PDB file of C-alpha atoms in Angstrom:
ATOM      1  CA  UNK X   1       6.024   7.382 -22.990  1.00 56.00           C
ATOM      2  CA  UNK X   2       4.385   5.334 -20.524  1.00 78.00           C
ATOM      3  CA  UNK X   3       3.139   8.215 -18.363  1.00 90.00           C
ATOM      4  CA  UNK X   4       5.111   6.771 -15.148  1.00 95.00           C
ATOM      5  CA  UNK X   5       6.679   9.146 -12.821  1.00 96.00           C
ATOM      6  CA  UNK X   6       8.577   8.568  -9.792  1.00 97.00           C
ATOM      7  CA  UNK X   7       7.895  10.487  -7.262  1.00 97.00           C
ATOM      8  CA  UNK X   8       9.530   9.329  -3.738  1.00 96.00           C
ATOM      9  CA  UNK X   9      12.620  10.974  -4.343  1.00 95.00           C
ATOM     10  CA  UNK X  10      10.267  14.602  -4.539  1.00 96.00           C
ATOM     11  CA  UNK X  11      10.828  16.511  -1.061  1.00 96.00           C
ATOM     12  CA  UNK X  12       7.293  16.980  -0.723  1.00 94.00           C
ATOM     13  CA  UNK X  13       6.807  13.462  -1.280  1.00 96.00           C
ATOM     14  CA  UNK X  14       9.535  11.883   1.023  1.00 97.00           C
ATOM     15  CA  UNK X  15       7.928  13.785   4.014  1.00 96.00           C
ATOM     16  CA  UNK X  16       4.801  12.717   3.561  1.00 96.00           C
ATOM     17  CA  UNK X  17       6.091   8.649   2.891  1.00 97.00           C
ATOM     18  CA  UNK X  18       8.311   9.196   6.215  1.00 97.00           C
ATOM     19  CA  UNK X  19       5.347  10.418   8.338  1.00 97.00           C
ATOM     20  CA  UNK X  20       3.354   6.795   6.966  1.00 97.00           C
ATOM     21  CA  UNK X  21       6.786   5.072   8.246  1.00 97.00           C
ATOM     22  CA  UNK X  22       6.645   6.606  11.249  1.00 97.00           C
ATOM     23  CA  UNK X  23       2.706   5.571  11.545  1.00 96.00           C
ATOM     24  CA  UNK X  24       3.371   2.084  10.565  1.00 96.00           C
ATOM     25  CA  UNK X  25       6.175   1.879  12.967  1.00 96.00           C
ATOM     26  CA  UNK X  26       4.174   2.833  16.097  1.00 96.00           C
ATOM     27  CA  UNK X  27       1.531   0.189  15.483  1.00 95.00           C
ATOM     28  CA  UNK X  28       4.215  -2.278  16.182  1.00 94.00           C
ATOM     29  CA  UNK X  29       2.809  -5.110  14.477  1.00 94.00           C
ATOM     30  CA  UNK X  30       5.906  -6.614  12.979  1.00 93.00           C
ATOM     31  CA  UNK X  31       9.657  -6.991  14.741  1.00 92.00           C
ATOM     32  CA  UNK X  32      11.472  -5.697  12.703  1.00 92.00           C
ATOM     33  CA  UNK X  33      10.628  -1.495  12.293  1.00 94.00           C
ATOM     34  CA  UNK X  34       9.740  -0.230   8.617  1.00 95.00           C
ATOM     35  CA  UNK X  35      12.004   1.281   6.772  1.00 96.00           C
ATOM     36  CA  UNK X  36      11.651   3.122   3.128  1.00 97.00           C
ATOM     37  CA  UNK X  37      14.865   1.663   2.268  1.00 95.00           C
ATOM     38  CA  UNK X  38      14.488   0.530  -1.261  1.00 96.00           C
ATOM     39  CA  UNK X  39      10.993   1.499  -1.446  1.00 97.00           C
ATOM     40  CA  UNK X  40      10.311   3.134  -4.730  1.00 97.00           C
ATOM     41  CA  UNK X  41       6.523   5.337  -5.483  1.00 98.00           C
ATOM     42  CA  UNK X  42       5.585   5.873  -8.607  1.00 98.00           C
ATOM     43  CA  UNK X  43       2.377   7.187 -10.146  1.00 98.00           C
ATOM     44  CA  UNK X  44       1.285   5.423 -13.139  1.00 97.00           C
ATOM     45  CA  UNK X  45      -2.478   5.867 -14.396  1.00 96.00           C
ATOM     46  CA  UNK X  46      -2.039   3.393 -17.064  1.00 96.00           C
ATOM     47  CA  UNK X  47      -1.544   0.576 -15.078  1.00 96.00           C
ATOM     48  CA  UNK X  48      -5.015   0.660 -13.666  1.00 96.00           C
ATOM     49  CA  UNK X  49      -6.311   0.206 -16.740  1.00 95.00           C
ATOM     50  CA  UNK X  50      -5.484  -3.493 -16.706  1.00 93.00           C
ATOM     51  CA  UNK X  51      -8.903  -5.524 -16.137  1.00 93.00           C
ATOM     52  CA  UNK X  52      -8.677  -6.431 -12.538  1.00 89.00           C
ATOM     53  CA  UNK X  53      -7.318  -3.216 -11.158  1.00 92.00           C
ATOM     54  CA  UNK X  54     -10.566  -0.500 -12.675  1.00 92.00           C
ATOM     55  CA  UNK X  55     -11.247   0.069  -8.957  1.00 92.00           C
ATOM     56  CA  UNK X  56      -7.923   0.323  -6.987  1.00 95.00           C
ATOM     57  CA  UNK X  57      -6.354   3.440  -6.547  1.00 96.00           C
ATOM     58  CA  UNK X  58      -2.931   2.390  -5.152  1.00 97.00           C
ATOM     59  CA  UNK X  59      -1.081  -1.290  -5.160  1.00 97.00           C
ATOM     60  CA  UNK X  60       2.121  -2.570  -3.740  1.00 97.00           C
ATOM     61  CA  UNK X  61       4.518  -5.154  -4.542  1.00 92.00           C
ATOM     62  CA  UNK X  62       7.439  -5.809  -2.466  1.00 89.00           C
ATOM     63  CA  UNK X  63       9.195  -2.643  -3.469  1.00 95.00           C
ATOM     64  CA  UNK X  64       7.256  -1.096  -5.686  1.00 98.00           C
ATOM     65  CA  UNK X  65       3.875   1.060  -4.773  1.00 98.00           C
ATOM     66  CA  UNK X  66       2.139   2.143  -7.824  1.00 98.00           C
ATOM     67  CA  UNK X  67      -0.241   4.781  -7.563  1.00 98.00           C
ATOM     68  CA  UNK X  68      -3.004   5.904 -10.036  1.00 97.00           C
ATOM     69  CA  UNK X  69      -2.896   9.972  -9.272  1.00 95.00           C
ATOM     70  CA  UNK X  70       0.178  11.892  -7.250  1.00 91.00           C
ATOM     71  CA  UNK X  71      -2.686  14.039  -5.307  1.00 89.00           C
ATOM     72  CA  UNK X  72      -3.631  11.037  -2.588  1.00 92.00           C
ATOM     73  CA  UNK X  73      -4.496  11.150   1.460  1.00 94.00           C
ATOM     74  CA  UNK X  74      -1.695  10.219   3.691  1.00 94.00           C
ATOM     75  CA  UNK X  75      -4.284   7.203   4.842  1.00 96.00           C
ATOM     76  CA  UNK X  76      -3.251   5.099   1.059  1.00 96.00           C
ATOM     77  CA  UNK X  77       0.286   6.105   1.707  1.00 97.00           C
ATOM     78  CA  UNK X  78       0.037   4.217   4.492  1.00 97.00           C
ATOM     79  CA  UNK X  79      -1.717   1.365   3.816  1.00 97.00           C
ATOM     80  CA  UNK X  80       0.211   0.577   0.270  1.00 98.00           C
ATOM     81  CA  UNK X  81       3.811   0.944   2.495  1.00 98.00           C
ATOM     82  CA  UNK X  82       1.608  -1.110   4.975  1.00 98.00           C
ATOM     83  CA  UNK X  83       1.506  -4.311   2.263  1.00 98.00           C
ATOM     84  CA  UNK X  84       5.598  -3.608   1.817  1.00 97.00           C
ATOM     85  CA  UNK X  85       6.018  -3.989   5.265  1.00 97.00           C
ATOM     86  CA  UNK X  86       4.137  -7.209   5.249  1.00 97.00           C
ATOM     87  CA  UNK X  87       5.589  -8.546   2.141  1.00 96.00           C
ATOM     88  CA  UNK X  88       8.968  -8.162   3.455  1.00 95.00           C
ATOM     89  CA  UNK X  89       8.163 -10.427   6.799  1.00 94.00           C
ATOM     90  CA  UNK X  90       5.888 -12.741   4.589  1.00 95.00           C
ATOM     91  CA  UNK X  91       7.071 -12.687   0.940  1.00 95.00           C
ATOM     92  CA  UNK X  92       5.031 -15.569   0.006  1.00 95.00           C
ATOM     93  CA  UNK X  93       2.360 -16.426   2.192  1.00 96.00           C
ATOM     94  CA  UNK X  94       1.369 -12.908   1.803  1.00 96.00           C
ATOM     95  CA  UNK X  95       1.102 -12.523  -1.751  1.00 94.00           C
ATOM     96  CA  UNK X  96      -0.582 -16.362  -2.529  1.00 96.00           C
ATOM     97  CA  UNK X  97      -2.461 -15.243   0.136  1.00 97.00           C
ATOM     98  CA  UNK X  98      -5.061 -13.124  -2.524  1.00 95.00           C
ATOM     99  CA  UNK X  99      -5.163 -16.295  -4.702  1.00 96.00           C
ATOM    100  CA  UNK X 100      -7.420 -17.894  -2.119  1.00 97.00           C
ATOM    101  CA  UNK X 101      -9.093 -15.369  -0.128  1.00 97.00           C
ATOM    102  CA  UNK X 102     -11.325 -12.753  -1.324  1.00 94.00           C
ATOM    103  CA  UNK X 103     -10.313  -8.979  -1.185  1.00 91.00           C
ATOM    104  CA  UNK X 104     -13.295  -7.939   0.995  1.00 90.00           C
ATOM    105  CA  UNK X 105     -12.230 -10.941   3.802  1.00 95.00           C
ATOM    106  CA  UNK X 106      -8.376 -10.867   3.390  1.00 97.00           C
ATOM    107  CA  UNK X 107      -6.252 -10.741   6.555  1.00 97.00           C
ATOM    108  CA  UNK X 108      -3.940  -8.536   5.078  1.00 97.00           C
ATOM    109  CA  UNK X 109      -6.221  -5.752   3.416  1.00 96.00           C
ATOM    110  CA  UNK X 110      -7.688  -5.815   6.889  1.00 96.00           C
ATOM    111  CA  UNK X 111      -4.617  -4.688   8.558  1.00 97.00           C
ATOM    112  CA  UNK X 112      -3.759  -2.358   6.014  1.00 97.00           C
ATOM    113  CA  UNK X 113      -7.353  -0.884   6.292  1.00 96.00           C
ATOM    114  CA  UNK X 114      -6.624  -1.001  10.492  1.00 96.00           C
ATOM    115  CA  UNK X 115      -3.311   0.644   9.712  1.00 96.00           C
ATOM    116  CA  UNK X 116      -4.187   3.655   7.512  1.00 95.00           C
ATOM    117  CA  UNK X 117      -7.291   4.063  10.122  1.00 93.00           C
ATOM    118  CA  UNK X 118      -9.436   2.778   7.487  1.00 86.00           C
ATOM    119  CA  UNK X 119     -13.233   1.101   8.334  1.00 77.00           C
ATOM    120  CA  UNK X 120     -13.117  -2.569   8.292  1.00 70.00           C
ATOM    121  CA  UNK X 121     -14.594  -4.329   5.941  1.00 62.00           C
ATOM    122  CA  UNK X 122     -15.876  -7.603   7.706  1.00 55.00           C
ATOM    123  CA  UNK X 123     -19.222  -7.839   8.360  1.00 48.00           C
ATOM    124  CA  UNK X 124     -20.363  -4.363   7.384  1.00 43.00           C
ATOM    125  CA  UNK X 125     -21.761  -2.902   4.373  1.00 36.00           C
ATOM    126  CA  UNK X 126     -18.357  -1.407   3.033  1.00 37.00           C
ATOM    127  CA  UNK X 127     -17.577  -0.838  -0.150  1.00 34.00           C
TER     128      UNK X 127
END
């Protein structure tokens, strides 16, 4: 139909998203520990097809991490369950936050880049 599949409930899958918790949760940067409670992964091509999201591979919304291929490094798991954790301490300000401040500069991409051991992106010639 829509070519979406869920795949967080796989037991290949739910290893792999509880070794990203378990990541996230020794950085430490929010009080309260993550949890995959309610988190639900799902692997929908289509969706990048919408102008706007050509060149993103994974996105997250509150609940929901949408993912463009199920063969992906453990570094986007944790980054996407990284913008989860901080949409559930900062379920506003973190989302408006992308209506004002570019991708490349915003606070939160750069601790989800920090997070999944990614390069920053300030100041250097990422891409």
């Amino acid at each position: 139909m829509l070519g979406i599949r869920r795949v967080d409930r796989r037991p290949e899958w739910r290893e792999r998203l509880e070794g990203a918790a378990t990541r996230l949760n020794a950085l430490g940067l929010y009080p309260r520990p993550f949890t995959l409670a309610r988190v639900a992964v799902v692997v929908w091509p289509g969706f990048f097809a919408v102008p706007g999201m050509r060149g993103f591979v994974g996105f997250a919304a509150w609940r929901l991490v949408i993912l463009r291929r199920d063969v992906v490094g453990d570094g986007l798991l944790v980054h996407e369950l990284c913008h989860i954790w901080q949409m559930r301490h900062h379920p506003v300000r973190m989302p408006l936050t992308y209506l004002v401040v570019p991708y490349r500069t915003n606070p939160w991409e750069e601790e989800a880049r920090m997070a999944a051991g990614e390069p920053s992106r300030l100041g250097g010639s990422g891409g």
